[in-house]
Coordinates of C-alpha atoms and ligand atoms in Angstrom, one line a residue:
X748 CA 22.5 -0.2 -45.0
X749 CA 20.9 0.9 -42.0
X750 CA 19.6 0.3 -38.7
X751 CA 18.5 1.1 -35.2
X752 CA 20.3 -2.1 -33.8
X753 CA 23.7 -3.7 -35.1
X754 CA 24.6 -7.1 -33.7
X755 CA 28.6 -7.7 -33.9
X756 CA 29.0 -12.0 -34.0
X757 CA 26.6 -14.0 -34.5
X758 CA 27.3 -16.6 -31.3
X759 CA 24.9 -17.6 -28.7
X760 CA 25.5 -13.3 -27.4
X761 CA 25.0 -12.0 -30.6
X762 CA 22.1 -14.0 -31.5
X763 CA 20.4 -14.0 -28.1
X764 CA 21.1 -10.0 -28.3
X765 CA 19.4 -9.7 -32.2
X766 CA 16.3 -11.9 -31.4
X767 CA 15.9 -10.3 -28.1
X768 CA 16.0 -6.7 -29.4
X769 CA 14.0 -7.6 -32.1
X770 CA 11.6 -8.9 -30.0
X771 CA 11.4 -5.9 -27.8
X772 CA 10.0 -3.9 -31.4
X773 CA 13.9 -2.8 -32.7
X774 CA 14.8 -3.2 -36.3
X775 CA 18.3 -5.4 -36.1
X776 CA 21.4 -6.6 -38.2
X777 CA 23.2 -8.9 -37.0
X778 CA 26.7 -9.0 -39.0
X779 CA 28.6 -12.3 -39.2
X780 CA 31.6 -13.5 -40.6
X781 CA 30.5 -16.9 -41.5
X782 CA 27.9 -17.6 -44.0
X783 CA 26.3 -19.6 -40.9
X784 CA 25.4 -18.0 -37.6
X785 CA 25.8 -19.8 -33.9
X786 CA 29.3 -19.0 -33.3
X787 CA 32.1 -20.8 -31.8
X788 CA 29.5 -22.9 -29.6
X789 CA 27.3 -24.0 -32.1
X790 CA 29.6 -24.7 -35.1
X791 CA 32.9 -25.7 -33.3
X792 CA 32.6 -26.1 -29.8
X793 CA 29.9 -26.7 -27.0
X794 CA 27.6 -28.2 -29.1
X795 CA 29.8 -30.7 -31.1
X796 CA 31.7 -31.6 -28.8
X797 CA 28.6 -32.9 -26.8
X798 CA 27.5 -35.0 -29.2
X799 CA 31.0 -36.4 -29.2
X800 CA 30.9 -36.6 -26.1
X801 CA 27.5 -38.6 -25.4
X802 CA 29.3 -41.1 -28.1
X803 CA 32.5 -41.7 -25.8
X804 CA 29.9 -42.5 -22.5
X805 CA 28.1 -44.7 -24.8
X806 CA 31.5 -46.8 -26.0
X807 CA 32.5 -46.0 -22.1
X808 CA 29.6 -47.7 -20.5
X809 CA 28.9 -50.0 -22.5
X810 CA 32.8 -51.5 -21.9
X811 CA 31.8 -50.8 -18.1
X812 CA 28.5 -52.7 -17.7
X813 CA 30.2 -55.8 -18.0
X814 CA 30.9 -56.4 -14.7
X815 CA 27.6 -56.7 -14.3
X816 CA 27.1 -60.0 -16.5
X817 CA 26.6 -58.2 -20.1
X818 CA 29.3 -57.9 -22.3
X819 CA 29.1 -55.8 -25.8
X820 CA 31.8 -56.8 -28.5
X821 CA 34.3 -53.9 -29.1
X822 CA 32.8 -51.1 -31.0
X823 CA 33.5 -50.5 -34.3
X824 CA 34.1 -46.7 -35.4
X825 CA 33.0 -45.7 -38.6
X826 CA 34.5 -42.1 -38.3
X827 CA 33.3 -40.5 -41.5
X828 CA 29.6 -41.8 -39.9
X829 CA 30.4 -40.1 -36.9
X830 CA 31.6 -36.9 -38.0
X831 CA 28.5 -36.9 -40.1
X832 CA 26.3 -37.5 -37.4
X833 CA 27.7 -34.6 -35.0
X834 CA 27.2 -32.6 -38.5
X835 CA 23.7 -33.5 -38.7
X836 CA 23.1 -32.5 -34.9
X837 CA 25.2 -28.7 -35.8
X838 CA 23.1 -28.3 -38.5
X839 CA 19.9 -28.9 -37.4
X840 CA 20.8 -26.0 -34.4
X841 CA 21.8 -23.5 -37.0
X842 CA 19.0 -24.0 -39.3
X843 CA 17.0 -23.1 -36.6
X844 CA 18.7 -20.5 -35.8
X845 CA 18.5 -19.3 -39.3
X846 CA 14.3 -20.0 -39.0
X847 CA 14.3 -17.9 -36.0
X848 CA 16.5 -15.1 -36.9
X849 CA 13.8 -14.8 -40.1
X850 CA 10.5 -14.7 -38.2
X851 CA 11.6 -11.9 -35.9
X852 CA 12.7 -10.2 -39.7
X853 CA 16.6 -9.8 -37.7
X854 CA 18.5 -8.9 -41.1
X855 CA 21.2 -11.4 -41.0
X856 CA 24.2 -10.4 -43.2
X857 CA 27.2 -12.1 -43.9
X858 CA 30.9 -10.6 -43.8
X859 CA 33.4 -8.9 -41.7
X860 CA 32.9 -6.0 -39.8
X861 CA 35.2 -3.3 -38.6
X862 CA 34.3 0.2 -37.2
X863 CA 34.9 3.8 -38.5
X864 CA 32.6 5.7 -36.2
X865 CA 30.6 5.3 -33.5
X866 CA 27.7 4.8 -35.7
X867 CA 29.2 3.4 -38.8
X868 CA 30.1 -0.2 -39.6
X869 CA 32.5 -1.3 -42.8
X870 CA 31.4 -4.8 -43.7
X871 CA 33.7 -7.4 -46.2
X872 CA 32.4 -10.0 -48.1
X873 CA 34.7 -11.7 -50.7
X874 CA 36.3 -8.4 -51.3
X875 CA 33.4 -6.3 -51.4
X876 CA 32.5 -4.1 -48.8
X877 CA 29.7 -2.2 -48.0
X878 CA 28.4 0.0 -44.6
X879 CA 26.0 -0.4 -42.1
X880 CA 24.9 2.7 -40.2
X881 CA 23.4 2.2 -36.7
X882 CA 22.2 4.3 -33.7
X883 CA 23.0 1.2 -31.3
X884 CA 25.4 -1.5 -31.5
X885 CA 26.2 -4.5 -29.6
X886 CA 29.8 -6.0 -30.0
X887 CA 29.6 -10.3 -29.6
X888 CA 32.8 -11.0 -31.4
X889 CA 33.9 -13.8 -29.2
X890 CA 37.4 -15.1 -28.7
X891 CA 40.1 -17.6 -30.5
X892 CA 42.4 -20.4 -28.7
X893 CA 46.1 -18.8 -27.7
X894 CA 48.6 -19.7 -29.8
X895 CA 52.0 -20.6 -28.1
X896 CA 54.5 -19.1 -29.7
X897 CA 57.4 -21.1 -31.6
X898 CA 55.1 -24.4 -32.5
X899 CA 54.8 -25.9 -35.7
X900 CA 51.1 -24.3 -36.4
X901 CA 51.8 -25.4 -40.6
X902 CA 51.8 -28.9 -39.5
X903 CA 48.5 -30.4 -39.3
X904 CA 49.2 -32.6 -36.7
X905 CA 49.6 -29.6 -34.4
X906 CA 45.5 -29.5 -34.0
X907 CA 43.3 -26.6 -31.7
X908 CA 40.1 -27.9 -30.6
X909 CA 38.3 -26.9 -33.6
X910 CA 40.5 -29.2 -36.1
X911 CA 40.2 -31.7 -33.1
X912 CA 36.5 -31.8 -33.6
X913 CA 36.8 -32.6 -37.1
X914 CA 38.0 -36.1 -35.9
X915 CA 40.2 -36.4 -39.4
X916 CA 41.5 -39.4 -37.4
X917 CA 42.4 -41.3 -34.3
X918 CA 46.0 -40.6 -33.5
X919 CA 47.7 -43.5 -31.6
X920 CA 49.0 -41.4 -29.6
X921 CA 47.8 -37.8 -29.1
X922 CA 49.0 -35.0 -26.5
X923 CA 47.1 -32.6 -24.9
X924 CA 48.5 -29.3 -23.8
X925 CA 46.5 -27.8 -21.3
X926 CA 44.8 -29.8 -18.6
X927 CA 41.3 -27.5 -18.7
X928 CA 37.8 -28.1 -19.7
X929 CA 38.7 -28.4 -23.5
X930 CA 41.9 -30.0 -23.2
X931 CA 39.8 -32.9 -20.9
X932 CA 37.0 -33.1 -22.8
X933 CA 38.8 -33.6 -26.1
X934 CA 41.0 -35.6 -24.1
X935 CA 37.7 -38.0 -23.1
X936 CA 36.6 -38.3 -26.6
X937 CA 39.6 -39.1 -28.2
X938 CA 40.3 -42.1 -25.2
X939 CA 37.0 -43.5 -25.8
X940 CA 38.1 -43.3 -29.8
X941 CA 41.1 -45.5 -28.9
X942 CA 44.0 -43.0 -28.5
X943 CA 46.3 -43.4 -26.2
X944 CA 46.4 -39.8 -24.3
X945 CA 49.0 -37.7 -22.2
X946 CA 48.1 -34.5 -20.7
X947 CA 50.0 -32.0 -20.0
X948 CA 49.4 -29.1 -17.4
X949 CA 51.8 -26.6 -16.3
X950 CA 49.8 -26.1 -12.7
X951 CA 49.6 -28.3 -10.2
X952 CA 46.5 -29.6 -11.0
X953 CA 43.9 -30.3 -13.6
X954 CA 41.0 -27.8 -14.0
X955 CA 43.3 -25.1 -11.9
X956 CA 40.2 -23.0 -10.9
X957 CA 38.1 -25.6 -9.6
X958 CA 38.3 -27.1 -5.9
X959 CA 41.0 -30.2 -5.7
X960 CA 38.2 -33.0 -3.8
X961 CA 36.3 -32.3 -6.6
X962 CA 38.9 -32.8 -9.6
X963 CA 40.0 -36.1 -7.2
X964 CA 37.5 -38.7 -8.4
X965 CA 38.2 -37.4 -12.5
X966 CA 42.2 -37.4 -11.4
X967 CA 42.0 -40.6 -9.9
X968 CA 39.7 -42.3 -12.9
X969 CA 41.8 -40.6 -15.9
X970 CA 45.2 -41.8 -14.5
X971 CA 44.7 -45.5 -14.9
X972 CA 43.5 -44.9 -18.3
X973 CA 45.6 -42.6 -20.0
X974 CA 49.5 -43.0 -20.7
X975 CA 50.6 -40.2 -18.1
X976 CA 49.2 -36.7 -16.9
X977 CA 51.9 -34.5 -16.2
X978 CA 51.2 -31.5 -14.1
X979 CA 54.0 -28.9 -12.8
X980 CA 55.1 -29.1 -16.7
X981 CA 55.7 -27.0 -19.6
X982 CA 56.2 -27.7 -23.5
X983 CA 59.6 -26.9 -24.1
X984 CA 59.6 -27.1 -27.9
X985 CA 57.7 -29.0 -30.7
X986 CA 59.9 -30.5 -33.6
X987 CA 58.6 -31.9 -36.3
X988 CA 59.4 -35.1 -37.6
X989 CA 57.8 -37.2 -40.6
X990 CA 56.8 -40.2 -38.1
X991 CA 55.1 -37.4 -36.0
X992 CA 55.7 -34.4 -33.9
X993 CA 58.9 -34.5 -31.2
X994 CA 58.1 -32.9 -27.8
X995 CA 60.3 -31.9 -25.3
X996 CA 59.4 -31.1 -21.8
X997 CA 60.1 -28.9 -18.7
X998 CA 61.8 -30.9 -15.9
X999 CA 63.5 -34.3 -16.1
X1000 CA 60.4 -35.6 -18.6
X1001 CA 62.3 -37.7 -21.9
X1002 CA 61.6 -36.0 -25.1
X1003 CA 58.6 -38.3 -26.9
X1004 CA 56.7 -38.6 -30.0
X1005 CA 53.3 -37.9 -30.7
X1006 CA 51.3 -38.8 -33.8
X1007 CA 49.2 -35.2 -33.2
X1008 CA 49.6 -32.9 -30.4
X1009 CA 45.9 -30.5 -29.5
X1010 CA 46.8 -27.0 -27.5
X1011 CA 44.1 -26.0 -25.6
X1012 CA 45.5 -23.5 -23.3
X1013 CA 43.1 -21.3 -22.7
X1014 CA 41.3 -18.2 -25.5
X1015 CA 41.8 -15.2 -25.9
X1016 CA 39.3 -12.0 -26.4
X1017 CA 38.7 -10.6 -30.8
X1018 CA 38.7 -7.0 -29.3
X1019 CA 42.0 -6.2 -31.1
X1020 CA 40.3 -7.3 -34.3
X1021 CA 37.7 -5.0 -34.6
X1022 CA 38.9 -1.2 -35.3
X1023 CA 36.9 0.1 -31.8
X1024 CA 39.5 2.9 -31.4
X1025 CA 37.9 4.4 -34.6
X1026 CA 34.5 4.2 -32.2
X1027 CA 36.3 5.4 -29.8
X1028 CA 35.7 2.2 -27.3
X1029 CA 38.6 1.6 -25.2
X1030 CA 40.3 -1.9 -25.6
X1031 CA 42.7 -3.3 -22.9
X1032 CA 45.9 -5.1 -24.3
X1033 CA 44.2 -8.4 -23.9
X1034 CA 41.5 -7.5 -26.3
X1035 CA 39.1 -7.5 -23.7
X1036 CA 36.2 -4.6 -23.7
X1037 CA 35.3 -2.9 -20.2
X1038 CA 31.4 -2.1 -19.7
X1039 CA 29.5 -1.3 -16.8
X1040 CA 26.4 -3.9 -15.3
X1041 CA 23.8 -2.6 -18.3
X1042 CA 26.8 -4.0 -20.9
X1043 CA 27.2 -0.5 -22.1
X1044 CA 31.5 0.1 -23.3
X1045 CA 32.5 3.8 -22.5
X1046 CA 30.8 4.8 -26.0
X1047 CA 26.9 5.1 -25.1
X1048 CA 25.4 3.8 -27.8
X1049 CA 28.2 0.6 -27.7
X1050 CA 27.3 -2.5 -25.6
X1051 CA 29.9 -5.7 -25.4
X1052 CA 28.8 -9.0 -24.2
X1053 CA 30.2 -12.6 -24.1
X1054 CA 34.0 -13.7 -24.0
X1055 CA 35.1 -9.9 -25.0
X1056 CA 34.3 -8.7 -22.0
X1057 CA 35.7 -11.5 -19.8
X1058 CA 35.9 -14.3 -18.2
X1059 CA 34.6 -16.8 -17.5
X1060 CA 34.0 -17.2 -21.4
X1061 CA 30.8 -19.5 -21.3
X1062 CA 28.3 -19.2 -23.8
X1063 CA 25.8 -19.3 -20.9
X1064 CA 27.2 -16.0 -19.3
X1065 CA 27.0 -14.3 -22.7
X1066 CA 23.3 -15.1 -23.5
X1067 CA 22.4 -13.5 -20.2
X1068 CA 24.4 -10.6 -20.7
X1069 CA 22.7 -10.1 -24.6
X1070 CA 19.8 -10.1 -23.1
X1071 CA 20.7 -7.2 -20.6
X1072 CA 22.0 -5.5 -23.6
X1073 CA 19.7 -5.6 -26.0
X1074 CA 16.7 -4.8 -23.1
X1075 CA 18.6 -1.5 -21.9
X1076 CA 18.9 -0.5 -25.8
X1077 CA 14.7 -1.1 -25.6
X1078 CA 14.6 1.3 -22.8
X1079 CA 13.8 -2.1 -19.8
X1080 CA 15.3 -1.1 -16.2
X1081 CA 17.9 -4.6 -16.8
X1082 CA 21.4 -5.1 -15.2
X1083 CA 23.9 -7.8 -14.8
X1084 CA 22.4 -9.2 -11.3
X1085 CA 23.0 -12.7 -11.6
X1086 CA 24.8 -13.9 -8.0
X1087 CA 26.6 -16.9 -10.3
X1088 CA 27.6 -18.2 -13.3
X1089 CA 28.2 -22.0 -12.8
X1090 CA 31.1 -24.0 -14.5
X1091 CA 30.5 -27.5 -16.1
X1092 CA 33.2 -30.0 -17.6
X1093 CA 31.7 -32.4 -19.0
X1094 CA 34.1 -34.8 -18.6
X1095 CA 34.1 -38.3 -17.1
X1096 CA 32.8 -38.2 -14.5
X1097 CA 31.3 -34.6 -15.1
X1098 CA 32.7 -31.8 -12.8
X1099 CA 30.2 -28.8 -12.0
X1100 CA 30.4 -26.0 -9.5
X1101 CA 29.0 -22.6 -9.0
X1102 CA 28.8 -19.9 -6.1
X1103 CA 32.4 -19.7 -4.3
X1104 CA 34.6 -22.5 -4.2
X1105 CA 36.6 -23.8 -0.9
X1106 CA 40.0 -22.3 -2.4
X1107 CA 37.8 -18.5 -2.4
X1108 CA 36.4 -19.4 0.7
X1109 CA 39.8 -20.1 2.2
X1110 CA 41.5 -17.5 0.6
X1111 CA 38.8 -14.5 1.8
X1112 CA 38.5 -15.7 5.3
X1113 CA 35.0 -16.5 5.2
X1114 CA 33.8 -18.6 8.1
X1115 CA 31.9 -21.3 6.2
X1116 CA 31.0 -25.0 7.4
X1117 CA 30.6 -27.5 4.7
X1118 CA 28.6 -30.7 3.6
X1119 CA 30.5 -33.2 0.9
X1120 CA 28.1 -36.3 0.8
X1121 CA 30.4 -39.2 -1.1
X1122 CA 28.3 -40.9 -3.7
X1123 CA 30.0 -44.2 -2.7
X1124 CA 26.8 -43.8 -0.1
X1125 CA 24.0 -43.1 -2.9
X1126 CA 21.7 -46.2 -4.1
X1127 CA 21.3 -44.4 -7.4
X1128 CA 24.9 -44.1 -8.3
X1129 CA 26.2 -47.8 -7.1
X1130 CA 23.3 -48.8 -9.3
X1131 CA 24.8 -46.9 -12.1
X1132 CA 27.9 -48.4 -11.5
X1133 CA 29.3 -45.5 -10.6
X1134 CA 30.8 -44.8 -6.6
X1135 CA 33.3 -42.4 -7.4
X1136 CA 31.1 -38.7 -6.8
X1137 CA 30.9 -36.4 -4.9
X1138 CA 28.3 -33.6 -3.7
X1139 CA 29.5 -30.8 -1.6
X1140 CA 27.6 -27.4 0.0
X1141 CA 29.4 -24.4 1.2
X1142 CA 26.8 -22.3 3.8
X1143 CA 27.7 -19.1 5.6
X1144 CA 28.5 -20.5 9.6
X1145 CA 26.4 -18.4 11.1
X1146 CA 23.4 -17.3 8.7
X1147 CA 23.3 -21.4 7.1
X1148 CA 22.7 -19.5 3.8
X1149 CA 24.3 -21.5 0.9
X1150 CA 27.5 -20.1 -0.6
X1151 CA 28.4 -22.1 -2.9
X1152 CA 28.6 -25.8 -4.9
X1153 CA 30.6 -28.8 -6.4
X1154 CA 29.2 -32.0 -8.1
X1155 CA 31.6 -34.4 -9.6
X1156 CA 29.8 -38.0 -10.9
X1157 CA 27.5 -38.8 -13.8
X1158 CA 25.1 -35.7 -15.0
X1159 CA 26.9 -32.8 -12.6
X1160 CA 26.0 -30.4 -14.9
X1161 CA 22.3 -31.3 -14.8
X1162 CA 22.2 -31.1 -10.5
X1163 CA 23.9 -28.0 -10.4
X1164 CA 21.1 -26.1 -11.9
X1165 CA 19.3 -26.9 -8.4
X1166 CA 22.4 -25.3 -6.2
X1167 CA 22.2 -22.6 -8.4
X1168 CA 18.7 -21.9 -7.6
X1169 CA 19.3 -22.4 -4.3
X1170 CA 22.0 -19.9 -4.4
X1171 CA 19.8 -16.9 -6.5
X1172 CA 16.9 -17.3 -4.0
X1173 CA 18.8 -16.9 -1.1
X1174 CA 17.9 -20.4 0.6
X1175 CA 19.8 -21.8 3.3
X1176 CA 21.2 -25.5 4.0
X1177 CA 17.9 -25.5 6.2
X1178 CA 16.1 -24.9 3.3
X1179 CA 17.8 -27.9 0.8
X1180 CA 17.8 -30.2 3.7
X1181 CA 14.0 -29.7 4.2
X1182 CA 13.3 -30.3 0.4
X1183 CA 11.9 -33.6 -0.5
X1184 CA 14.4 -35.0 -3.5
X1185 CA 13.0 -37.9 -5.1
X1186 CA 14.4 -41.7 -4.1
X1187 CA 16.4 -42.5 -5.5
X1188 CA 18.1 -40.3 -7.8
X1189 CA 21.6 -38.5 -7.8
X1190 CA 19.8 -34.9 -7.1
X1191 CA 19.1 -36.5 -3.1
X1192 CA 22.6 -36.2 -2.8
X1193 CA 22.2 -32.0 -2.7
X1194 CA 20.1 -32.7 0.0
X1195 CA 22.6 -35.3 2.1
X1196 CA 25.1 -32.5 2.3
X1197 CA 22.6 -30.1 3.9
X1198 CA 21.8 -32.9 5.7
X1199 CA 25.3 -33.0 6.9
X1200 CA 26.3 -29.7 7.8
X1201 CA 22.2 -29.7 9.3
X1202 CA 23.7 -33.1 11.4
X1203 CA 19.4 -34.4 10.1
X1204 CA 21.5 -37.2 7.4
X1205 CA 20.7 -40.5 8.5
X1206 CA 21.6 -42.4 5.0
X1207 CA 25.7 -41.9 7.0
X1208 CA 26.5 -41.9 10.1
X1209 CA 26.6 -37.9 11.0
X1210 CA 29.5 -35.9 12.7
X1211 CA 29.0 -34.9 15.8
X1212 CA 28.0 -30.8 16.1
Ligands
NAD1412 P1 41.2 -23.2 -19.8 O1 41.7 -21.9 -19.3 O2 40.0 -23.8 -19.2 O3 42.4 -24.2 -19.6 C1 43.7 -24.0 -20.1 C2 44.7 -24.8 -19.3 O4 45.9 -24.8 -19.9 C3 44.9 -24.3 -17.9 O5 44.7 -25.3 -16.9 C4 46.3 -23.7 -17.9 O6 46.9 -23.8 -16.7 C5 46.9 -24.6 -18.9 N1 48.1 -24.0 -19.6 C6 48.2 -22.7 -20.1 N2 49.4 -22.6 -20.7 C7 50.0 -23.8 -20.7 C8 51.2 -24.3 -21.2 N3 52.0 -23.5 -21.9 N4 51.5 -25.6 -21.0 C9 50.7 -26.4 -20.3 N5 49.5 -26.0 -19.8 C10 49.2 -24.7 -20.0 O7 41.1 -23.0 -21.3 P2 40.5 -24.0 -22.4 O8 40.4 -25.4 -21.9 O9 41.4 -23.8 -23.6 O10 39.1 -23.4 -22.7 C11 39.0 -22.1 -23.2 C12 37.8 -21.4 -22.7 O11 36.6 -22.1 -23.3 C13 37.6 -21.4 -21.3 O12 37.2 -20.1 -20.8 C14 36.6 -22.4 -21.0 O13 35.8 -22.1 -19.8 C15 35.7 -22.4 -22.2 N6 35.1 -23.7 -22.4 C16 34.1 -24.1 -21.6 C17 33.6 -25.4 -21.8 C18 32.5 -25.8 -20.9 O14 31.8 -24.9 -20.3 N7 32.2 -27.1 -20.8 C19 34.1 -26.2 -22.7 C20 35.2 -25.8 -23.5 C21 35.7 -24.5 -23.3

């Protein structure tokens, strides 16, 4: 085979990079290992575990709501009618993907490819192989969860998140290794389901990157309803046992037994898996591949984009960056400009923050003043029945210019698109402060906190300037 483009993974990257180029007049193959494309988020990941997701708020709420008079019987949970739905919703993405990919004649070919030059791709299929020549390539191979050395993997009640999302059942009671977005996301679903949960974090905190007032109202919510959340503590050793999996812990924690145990401790880069030293592409230990702000590697005609070039790994950072890819292979002026790449877990309540956090702004000296407007104070949320949020602005002291971000309370990761805005445009608290937000929503309380640093708010009583 041959072509002017060649598209390494098939995630959101590697699609976004094919249909892009291909749009821009290139001829394209994308190669992917599955027979499906969409990648990690599609097929195991964002997307499904949305939909379960959206099915825990529903059994959530709908538990919650009766202290307002209304009271719904206890659900009942057809699992195999779940799984099938979240299916349904998977399916429906990829097939359009597979529509797409077909009207913009993007060659889509199934197997696994390595290289052996810098213009020469060996593809395997169900031990056939055949070879792609290219004049461009773009490598969107993704990442895989970390594997902790020493545990049980044959057992299948030692899970990673993508046998957690194939809900084969509800353990009674599950642990979770690694208090980050995955780990307390799964961690949400599988309470809602009915297990009984403990976390376990070996930092100090839940969701280590992100600002502690933020994580506070989630902390404070998932305490009372799971068994325990132990942070400051490692995994020792897993043993396994027929009536479940026996885990010891670091520090004076009692050994205890889990019906299924998920690690979800982080990913790690597929750049090791790929043969680039035959292209010549240099690959750091980690896996991860180095390129400049047009995506190119140090091979010119190689590009990277997505998790194997580094973090954060967000499938919303790797569609921007196959877009700068695949429009600096079509000859466009494009580079990596984009001031931020939010964070969202969609946990309950949701946690989203973009731009620098207080711990950054702290840690590089910046002279900032900031606005956190609690949502205790917002119509729209007590109505809700929600009072735990929280909406906080980070501006420059003495420009005002907005630095950064945090929302944590229903739909965060639907208000921080406005912050983020705010943030690329260059606006200032002034500027958010001055905006008229619809009454009442939960998107007013952006405005509150530039209200508050501003001293204008008059929905709480302001601190004195
Ligand atoms: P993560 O890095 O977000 O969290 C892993 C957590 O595990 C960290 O808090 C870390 O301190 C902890 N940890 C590491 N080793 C440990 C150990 N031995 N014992 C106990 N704790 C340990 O990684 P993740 O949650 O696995 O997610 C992987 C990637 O996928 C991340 O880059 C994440 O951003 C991305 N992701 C994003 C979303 C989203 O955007 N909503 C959802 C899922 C995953």
């Amino acid at each position: 085979m041959k072509t002017e483009v060649l598209i390494l993974g098939g995630g959101p990257g590697g699609y976004t990079a094919a249909f892009r180029a291909a749009d821009l007049g290139k001829q394209v193959i994308l190669v992917e290992r599955y027979p499906i494309i969409g990648g990690v988020c599609l097929n195991v990941g964002c997307i499904p575990s949305k939909s379960l997701l959206h099915i825990a708020g529903v059994i959530n709420e709908s538990k919650e709501v009766n202290i307002s008079g209304i009271r719904f019987d206890k659900p009942e949970i057809d699992l195999d009618g779940l799984r099938e739905w979240k299916n349904k919703v998977t399916t429906q993405l990829t097939t359009g993907l597979s529509g797409l990919a077909k009207q913009r004649k993007v060659d889509v070919v199934q197997g696994f490819g390595q290289f052996i030059s810098k213009n020469k791709l060996v593809v395997e299929h169900n031990d056939e192989t055949f070879e792609v020549d290219f004049e461009q390539a773009v490598i969107a191979v993704g990442s895989k969860p970390v594997k902790i050395p020493g545990f049980p993997y044959h057992d299948s009640r030692l899970m990673d998140s993508t046998d957690a999302l194939n809900l084969e059942d509800i353990p009674e009671k599950l642990l979770i290794i690694g208090g980050g977005i995955i780990g307390l996301e799964m961690a949400t679903v599988y309470s809602a389901l009915g297990s009984n949960i403990t976390v376990v974090e070996m930092q100090n905190q839940i969701i280590p990157g992100c600002d502690k007032d933020l994580v506070r109202p989630l902390m404070q919510r998932i305490k009372k309803k799971y068994d325990n959340i132990l942070l400051s503590t490692r995994v020792e050793s897993i043993e396994v046992k027929n009536e479940g999996l026996n885990v010891s812990f670091s520090g004076d924690n009692p050994e205890q037994l889990f019906d299924k145990v998920l690690v979800a401790v982080g990913r790690v880069p597929n750049g090791q898996l790929i043969d680039a030293d035959k292209a010549g592409i240099k690959v750091d230990e980690k896996g991860f591949i180095q390129v400049n702000k047009k995506q190119q590697t140090n091979v010119d005609n190689i590009y990277a984009i997505g998790d194997v070039v580094g973090n954060p790994m967000l499938a919303h950072k790797a569609v921007h960056e196959g877009k700068v890819a695949a429009e600096v292979i079509a000859g466009l002026s494009s580079e990596w400009q984009a001031l931020t790449i939010p964070s969202v877990a969609y946990t309950d309540p949701e946690i989203a923050w973009m731009g620098l956090t207080e711990n950054q702004a702290k840690e590089q000296g910046i002279d900032y003043e900031k606005g956190a407007f609690p949502w205790a104070a917002s119509g729209r949320s007590l109505s809700i029945g929600r009072k735990e949020g929280i909406t906080k602005i980070l501006s420059d002291k003495l420009t005002g210019r907005i630095l950064g971000a945090g929302i944590t309370g229903t739909n965060a990761g639907e208000l921080i698109s406005e912050a983020v805005l705010a943030l690329e445009m260059g606006a200032n608290v002034e500027d958010l402060a001055l905006t008229i937000h619809p009454h009442p929503t939960l998107s007013e309380t952006l405005g509150f906190s530039a209200e508050m640093i501003e001293g204008t708010i008059t929905d709480l009583f302001p601190k004195k300037k």
